[in-house]
CSV table of N, CA, C and O in Angstrom, one decimal:
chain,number,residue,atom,x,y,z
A,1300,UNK,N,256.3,-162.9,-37.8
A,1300,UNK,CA,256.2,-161.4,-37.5
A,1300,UNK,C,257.5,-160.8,-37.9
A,1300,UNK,O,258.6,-161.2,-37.5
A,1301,UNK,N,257.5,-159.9,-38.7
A,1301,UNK,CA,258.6,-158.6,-39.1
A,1301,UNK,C,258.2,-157.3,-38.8
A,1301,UNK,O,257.2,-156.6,-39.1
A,1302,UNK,N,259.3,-157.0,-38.1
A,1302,UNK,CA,259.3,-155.3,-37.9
A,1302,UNK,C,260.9,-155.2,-38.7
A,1302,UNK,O,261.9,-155.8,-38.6
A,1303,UNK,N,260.3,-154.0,-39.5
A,1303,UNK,CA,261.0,-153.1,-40.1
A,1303,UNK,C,260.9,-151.5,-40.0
A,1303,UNK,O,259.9,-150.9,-40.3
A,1304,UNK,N,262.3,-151.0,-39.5
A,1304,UNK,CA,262.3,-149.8,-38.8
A,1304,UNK,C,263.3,-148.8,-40.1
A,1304,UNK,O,264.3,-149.3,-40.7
A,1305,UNK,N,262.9,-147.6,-40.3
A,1305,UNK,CA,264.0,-146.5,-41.4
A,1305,UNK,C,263.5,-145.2,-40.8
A,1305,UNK,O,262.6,-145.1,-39.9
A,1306,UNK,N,263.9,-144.7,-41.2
A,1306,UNK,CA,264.1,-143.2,-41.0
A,1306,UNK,C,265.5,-142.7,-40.1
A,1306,UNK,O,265.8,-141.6,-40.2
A,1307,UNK,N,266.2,-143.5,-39.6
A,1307,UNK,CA,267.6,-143.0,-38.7
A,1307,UNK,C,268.4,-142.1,-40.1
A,1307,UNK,O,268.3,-142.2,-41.3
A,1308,UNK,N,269.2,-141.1,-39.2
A,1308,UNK,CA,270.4,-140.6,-40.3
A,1308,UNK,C,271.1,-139.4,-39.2
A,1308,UNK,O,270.4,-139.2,-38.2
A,1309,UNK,N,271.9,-138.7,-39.2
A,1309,UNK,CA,272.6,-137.7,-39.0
A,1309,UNK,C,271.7,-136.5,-39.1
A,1309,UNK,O,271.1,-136.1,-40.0
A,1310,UNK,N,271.7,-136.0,-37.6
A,1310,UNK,CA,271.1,-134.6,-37.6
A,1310,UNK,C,271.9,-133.7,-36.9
A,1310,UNK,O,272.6,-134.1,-36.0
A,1311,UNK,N,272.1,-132.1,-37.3
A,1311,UNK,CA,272.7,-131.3,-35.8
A,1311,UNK,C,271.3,-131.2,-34.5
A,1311,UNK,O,270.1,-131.3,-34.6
A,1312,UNK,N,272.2,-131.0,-33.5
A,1312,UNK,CA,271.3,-131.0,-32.7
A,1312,UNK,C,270.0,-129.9,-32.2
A,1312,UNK,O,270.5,-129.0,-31.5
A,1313,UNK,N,269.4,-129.9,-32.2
A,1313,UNK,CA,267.9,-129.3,-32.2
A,1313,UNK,C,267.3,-129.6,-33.3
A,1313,UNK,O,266.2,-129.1,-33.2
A,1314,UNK,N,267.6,-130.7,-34.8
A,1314,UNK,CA,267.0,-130.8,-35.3
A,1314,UNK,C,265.8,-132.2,-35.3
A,1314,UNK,O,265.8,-132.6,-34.1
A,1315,UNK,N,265.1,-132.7,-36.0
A,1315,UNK,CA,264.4,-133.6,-36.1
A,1315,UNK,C,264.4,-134.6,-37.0
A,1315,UNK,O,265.1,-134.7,-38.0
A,1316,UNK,N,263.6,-135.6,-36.5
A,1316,UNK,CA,263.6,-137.4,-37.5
A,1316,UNK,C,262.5,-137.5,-36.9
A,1316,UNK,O,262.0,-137.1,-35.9
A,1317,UNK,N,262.1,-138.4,-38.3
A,1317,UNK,CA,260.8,-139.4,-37.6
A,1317,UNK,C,260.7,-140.7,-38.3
A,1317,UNK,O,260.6,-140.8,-39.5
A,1318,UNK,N,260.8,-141.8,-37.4
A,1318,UNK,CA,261.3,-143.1,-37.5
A,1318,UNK,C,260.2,-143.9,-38.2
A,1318,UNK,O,259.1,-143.5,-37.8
A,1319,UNK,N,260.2,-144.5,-38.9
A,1319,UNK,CA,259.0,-145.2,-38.9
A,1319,UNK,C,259.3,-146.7,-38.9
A,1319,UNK,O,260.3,-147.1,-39.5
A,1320,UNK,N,258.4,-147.6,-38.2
A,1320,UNK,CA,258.6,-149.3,-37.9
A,1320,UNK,C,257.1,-150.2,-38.6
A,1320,UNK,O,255.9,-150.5,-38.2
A,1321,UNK,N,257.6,-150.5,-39.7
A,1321,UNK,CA,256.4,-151.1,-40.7
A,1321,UNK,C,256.5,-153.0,-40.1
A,1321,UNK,O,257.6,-153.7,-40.2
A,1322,UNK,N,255.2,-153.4,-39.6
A,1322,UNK,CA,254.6,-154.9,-39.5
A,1322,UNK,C,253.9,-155.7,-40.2
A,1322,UNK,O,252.9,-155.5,-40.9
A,1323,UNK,N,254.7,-156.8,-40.0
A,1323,UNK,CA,253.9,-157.6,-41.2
A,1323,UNK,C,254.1,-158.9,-40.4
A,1323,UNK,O,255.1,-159.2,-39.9
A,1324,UNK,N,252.6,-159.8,-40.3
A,1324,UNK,CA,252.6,-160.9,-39.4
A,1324,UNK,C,252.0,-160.5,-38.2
A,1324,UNK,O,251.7,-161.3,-37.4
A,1325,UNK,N,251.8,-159.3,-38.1
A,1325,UNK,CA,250.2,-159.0,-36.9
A,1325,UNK,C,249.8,-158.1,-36.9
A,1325,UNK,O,250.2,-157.2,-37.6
A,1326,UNK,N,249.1,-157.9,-36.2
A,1326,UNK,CA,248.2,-156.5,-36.4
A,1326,UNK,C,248.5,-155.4,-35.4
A,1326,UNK,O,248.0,-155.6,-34.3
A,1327,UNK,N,249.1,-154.4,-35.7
A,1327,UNK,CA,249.6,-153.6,-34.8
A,1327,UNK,C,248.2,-152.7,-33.5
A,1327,UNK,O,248.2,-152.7,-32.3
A,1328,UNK,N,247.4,-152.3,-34.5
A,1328,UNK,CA,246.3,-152.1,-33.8
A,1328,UNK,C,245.4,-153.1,-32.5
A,1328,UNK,O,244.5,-152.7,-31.7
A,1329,UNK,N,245.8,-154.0,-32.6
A,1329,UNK,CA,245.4,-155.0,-31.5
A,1329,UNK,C,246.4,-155.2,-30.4
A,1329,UNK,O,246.0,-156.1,-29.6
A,1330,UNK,N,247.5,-154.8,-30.1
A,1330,UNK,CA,248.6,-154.7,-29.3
A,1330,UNK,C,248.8,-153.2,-29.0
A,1330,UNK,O,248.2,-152.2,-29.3
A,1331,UNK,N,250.1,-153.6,-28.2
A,1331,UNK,CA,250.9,-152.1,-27.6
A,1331,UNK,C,252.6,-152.3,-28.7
A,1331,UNK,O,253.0,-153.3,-29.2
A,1332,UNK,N,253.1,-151.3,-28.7
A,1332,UNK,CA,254.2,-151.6,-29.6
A,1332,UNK,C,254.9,-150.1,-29.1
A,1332,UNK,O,254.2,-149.2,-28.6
A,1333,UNK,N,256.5,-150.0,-29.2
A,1333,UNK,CA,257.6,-149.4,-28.6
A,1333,UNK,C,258.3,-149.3,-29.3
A,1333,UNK,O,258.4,-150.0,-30.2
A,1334,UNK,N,259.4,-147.8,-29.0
A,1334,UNK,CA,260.3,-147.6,-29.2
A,1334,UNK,C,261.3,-148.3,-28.2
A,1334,UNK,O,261.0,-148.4,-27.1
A,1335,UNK,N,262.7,-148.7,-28.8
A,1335,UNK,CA,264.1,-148.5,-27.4
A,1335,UNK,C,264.9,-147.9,-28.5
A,1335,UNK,O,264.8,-147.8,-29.7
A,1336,UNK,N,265.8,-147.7,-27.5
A,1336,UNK,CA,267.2,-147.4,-28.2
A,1336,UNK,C,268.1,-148.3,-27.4
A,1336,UNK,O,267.8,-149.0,-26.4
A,1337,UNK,N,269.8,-148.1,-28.2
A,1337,UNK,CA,270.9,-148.5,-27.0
A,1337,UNK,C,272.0,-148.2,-27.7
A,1337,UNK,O,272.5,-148.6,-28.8
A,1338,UNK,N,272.4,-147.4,-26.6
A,1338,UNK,CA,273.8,-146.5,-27.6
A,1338,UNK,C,275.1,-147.3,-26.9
A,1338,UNK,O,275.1,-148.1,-26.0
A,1339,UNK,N,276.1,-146.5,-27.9
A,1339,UNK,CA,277.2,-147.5,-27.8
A,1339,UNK,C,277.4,-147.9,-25.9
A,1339,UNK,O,277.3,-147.0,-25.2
A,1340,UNK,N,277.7,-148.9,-25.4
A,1340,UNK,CA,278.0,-149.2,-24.3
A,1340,UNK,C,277.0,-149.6,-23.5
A,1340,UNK,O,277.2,-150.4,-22.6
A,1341,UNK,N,275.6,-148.8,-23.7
A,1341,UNK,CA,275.2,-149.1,-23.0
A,1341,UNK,C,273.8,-150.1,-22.8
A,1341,UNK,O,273.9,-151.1,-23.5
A,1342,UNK,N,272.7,-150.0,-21.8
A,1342,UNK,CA,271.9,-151.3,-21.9
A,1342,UNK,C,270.5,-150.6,-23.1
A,1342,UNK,O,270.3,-149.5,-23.5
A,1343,UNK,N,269.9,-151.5,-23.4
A,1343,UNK,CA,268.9,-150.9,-24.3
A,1343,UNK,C,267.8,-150.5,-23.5
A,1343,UNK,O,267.5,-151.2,-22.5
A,1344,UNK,N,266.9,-149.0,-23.8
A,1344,UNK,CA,266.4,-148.5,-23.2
A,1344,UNK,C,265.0,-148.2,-23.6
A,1344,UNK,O,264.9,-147.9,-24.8
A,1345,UNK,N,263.6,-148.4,-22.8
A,1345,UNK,CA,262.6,-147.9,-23.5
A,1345,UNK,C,262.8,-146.4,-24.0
A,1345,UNK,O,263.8,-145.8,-23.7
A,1346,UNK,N,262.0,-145.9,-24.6
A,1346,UNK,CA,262.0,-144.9,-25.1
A,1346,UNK,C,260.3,-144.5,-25.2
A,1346,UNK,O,259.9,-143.5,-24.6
A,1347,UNK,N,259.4,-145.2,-25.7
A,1347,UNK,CA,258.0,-144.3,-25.7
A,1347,UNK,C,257.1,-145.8,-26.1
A,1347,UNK,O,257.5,-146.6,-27.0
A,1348,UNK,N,256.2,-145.8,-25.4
A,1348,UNK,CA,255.2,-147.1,-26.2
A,1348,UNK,C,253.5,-146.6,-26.3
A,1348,UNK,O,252.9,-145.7,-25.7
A,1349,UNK,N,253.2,-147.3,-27.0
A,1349,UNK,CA,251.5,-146.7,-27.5
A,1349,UNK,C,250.8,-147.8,-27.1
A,1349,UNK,O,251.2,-148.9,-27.6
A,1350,UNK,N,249.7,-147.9,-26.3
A,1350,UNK,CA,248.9,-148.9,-26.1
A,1350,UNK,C,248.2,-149.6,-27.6
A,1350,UNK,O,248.7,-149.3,-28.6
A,1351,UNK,N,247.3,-150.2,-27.5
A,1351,UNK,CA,245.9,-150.5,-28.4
A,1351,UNK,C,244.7,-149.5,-28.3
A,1351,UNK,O,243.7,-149.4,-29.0
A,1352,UNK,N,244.8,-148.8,-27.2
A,1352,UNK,CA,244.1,-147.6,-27.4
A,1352,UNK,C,244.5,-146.6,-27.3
A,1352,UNK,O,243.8,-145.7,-26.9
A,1353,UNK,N,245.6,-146.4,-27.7
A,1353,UNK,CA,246.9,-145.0,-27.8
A,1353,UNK,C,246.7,-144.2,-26.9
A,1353,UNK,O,246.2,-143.1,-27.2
A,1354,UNK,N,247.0,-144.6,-25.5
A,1354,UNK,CA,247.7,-144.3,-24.7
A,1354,UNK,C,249.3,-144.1,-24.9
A,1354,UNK,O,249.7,-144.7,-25.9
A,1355,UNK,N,250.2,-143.5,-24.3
A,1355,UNK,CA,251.0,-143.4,-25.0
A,1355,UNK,C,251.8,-143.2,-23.4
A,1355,UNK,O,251.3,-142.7,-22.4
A,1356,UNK,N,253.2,-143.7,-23.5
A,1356,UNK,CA,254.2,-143.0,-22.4
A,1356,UNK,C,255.4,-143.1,-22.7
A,1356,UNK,O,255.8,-143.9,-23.6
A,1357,UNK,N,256.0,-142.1,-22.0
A,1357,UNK,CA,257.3,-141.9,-22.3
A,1357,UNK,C,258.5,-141.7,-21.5
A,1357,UNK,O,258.4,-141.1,-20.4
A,1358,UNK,N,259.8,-142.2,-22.0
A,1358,UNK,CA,260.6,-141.7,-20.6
A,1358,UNK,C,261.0,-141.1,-20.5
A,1358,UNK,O,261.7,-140.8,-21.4
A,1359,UNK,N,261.1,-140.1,-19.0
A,1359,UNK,CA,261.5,-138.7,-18.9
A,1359,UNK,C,262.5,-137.8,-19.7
A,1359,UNK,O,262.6,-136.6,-20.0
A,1360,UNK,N,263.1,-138.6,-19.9
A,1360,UNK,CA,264.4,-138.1,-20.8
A,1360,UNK,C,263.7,-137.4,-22.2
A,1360,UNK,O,264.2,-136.4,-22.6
A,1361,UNK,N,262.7,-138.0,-22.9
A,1361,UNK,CA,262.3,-137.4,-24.3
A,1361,UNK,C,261.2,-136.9,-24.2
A,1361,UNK,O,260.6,-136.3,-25.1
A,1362,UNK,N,260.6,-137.1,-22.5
A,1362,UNK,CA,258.8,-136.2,-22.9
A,1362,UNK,C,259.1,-134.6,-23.6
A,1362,UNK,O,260.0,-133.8,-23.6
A,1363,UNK,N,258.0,-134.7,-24.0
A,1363,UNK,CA,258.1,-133.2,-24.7
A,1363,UNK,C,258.7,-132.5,-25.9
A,1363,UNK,O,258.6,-131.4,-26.4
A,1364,UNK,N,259.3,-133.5,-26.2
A,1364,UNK,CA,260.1,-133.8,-27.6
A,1364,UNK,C,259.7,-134.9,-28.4
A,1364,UNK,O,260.0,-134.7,-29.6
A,1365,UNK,N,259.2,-136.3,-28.0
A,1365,UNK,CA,259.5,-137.5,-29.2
A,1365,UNK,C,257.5,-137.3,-28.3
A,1365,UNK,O,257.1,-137.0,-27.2
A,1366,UNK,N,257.2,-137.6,-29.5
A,1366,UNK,CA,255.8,-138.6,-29.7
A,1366,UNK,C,255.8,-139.4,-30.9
A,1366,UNK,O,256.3,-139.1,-32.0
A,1367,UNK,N,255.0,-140.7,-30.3
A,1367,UNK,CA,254.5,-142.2,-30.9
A,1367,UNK,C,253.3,-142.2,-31.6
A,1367,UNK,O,252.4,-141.6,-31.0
A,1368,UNK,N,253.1,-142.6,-32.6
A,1368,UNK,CA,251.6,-142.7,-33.4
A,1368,UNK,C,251.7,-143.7,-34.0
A,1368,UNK,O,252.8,-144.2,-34.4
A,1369,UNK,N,250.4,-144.2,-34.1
A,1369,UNK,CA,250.5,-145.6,-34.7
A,1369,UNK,C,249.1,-145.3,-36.1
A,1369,UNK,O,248.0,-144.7,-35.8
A,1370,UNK,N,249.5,-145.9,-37.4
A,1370,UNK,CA,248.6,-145.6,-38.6
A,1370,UNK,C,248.8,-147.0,-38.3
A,1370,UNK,O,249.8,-147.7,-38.3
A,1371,UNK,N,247.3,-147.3,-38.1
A,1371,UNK,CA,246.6,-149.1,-37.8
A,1371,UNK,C,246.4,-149.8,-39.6
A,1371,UNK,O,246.6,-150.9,-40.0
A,1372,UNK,N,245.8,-148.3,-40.3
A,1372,UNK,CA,246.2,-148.6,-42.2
A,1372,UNK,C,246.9,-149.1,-42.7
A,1372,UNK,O,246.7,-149.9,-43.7
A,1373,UNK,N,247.8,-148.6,-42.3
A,1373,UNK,CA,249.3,-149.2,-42.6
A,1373,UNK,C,250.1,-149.8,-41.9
A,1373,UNK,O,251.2,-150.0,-42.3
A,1374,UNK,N,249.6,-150.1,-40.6
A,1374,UNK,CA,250.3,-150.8,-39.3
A,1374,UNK,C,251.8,-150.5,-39.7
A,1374,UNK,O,252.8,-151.0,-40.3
A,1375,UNK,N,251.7,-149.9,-39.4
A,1375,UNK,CA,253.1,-148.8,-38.9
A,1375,UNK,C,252.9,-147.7,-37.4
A,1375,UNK,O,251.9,-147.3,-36.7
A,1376,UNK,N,254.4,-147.5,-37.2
A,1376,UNK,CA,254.1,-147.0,-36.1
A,1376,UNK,C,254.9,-146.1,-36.4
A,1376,UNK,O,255.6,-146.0,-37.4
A,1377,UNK,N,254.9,-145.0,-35.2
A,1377,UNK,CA,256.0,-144.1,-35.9
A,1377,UNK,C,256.7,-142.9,-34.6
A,1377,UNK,O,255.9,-142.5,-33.8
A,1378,UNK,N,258.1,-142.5,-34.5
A,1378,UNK,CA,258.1,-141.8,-33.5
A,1378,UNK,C,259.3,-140.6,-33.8
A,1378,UNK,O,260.5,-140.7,-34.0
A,1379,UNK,N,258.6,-139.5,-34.0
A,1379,UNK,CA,258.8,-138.1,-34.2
A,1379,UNK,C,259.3,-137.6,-33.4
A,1379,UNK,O,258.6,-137.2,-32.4
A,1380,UNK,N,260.6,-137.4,-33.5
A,1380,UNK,CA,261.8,-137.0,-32.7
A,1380,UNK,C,262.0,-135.4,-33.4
A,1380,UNK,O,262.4,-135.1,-34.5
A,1381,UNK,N,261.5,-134.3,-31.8
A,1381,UNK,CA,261.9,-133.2,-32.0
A,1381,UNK,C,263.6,-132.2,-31.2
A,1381,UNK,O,264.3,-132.9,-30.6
A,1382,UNK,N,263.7,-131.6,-31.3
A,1382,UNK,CA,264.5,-130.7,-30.4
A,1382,UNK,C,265.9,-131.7,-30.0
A,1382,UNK,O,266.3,-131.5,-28.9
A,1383,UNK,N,266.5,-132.7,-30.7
A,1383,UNK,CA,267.0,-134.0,-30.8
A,1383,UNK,C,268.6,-133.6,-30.0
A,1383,UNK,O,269.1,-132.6,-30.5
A,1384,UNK,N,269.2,-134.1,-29.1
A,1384,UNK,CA,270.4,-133.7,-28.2
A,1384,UNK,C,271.3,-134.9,-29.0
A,1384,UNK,O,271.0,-136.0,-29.5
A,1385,UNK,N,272.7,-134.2,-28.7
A,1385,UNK,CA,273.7,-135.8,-29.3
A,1385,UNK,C,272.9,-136.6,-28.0
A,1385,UNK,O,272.4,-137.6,-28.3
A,1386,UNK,N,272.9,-136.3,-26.8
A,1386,UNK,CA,272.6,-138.0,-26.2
A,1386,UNK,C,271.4,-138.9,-26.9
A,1386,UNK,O,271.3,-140.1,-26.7
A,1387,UNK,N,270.6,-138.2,-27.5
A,1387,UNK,CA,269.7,-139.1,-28.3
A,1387,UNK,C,270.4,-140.2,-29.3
A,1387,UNK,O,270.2,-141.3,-29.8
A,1388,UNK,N,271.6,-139.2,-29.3
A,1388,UNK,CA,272.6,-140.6,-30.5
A,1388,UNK,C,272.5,-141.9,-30.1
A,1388,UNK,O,273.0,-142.2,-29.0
A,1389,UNK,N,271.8,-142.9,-30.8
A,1389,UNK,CA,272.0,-144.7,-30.2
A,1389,UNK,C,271.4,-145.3,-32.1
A,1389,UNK,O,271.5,-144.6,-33.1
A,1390,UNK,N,270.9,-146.5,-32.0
A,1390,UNK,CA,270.7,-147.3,-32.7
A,1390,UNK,C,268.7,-147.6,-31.7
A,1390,UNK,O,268.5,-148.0,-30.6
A,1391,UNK,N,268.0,-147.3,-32.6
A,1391,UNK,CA,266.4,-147.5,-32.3
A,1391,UNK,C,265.8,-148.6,-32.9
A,1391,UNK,O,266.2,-149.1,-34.0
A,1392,UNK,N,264.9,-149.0,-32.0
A,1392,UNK,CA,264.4,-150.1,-32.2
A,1392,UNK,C,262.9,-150.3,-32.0
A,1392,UNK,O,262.5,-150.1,-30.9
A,1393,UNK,N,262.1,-150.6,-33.0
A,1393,UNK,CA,260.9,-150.7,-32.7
A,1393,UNK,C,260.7,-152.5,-32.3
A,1393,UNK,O,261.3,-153.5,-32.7
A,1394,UNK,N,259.5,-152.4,-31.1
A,1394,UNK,CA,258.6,-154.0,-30.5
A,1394,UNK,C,257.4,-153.3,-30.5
A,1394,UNK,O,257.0,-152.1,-30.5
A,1395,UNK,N,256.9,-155.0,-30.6
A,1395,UNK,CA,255.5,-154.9,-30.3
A,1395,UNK,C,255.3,-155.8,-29.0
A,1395,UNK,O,256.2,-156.5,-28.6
A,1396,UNK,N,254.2,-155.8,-28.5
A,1396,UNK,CA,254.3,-156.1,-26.9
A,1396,UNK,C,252.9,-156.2,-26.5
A,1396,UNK,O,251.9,-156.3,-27.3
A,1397,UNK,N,253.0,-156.1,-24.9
A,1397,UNK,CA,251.7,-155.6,-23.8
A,1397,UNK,C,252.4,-155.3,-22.7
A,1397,UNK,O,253.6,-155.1,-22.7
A,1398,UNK,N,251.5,-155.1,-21.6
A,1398,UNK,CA,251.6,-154.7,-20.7
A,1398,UNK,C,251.3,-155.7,-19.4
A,1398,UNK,O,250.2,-156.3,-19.2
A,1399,UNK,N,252.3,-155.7,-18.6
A,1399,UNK,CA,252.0,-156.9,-16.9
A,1399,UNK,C,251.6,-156.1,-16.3
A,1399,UNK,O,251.5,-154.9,-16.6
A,1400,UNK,N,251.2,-156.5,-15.4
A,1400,UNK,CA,250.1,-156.5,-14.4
A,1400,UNK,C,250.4,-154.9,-13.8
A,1400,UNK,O,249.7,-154.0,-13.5
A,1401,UNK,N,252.0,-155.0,-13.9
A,1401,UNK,CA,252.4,-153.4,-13.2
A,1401,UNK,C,251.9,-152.5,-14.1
A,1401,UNK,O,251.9,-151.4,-13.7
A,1402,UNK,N,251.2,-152.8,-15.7
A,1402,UNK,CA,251.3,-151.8,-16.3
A,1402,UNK,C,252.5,-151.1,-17.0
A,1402,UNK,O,252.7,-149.9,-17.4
A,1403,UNK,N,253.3,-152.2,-17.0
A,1403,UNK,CA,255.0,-151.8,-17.7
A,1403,UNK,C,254.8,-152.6,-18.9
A,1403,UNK,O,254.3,-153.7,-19.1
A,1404,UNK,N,255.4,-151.6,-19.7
A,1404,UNK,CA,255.4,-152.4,-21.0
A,1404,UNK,C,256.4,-153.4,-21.2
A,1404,UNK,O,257.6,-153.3,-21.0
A,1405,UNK,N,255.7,-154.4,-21.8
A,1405,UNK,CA,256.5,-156.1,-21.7
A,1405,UNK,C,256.7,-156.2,-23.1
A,1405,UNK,O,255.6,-156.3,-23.5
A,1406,UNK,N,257.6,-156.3,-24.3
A,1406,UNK,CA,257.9,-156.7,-25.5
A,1406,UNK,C,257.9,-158.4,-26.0
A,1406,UNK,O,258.4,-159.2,-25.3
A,1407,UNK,N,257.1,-158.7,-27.5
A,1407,UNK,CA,257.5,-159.9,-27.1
A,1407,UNK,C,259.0,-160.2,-27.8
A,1407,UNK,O,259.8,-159.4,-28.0
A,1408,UNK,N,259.1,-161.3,-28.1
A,1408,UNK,CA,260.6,-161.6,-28.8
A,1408,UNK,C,260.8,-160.9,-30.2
A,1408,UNK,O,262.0,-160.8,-30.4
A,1409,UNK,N,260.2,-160.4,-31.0
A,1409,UNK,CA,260.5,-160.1,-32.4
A,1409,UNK,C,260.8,-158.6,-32.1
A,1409,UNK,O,260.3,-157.7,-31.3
A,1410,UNK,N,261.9,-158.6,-33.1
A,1410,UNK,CA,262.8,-157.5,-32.9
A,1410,UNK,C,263.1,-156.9,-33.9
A,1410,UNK,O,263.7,-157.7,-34.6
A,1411,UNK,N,262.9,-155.7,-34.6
A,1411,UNK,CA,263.3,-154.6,-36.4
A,1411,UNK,C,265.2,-155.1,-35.6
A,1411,UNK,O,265.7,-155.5,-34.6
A,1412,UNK,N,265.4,-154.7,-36.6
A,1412,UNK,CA,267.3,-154.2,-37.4
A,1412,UNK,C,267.3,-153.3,-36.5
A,1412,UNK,O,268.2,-153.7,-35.7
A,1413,UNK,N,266.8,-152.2,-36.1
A,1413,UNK,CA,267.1,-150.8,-35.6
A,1413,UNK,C,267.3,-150.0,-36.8
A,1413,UNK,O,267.5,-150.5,-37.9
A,1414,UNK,N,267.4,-148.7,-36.5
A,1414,UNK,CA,268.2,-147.2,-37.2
A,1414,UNK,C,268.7,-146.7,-36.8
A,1414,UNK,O,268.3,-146.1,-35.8
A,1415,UNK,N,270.0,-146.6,-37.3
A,1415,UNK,CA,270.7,-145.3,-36.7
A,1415,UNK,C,270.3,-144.0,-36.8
A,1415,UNK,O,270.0,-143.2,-37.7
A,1416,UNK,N,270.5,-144.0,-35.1
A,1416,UNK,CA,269.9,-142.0,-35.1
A,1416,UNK,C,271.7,-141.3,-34.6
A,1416,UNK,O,272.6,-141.8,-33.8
A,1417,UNK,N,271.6,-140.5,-35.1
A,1417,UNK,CA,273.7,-139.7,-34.6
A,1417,UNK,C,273.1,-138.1,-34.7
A,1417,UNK,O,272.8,-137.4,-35.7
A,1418,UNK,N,273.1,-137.8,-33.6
A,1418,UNK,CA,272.8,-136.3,-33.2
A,1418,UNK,C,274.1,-135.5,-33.3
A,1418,UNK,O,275.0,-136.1,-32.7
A,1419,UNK,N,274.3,-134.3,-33.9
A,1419,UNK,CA,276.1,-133.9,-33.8
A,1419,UNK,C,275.8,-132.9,-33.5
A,1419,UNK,O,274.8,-132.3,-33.9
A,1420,UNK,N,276.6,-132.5,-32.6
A,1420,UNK,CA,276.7,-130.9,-31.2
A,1420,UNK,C,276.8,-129.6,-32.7
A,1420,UNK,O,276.9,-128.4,-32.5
């Protein structure tokens, strides 16, 4: 399994990106698959995941600004980052996953490079 993640670069803040994380080695549409991030210092964080039936959640920090979509055609996934704050600044990471029993999204081991995303005031 490869995940490969591009789209990161320098934005001012209120502008937008949209990440895209291309799979090869399974099938994205048969899983759940995520964003994280983890900026300098600190622990890596979910950020938004899309079920197998695109359900979608997100954490409070980006509702309303970032949505997830998944093109099963191209098993890619993708997350469209609007209205973007320097705290959005980290390094992103797309997984593919499921979900335990709590209904928390569980990633499995394979992990993209990340992108850098750098929001400037």
């Amino acid at each position: 399994v490869q995940l490969q993640a591009s789209g990161g670069g320098l934005v001012q803040a209120g502008g937008s990106l949209r990440l895209s994380c291309a799979g090869s080695g399974i099938d994205f549409s048969r899983n759940a698959e995520a964003w994280y991030r983890q900026a300098p210092g600190k622990q890596r964080e979910l950020v938004a995941d899309i079920a197998s039936n695109n359900v979608t959640n997100y954490a409070d920090s980006v509702k309303g600004r970032f949505a997830i979509s998944r093109d099963g055609a191209k098993n890619t996934v993708y997350l469209q980052m609007n209205r973007l704050k320097p705290q959005d600044t980290a390094v992103y990471y797309c997984s593919i996953g499921g979900y335990n029993s709590n209904r928390a999204y569980t990633p499995f081991d394979e992990w993209g490079q990340g992108t850098q995303v750098t929001v400037s005031s």
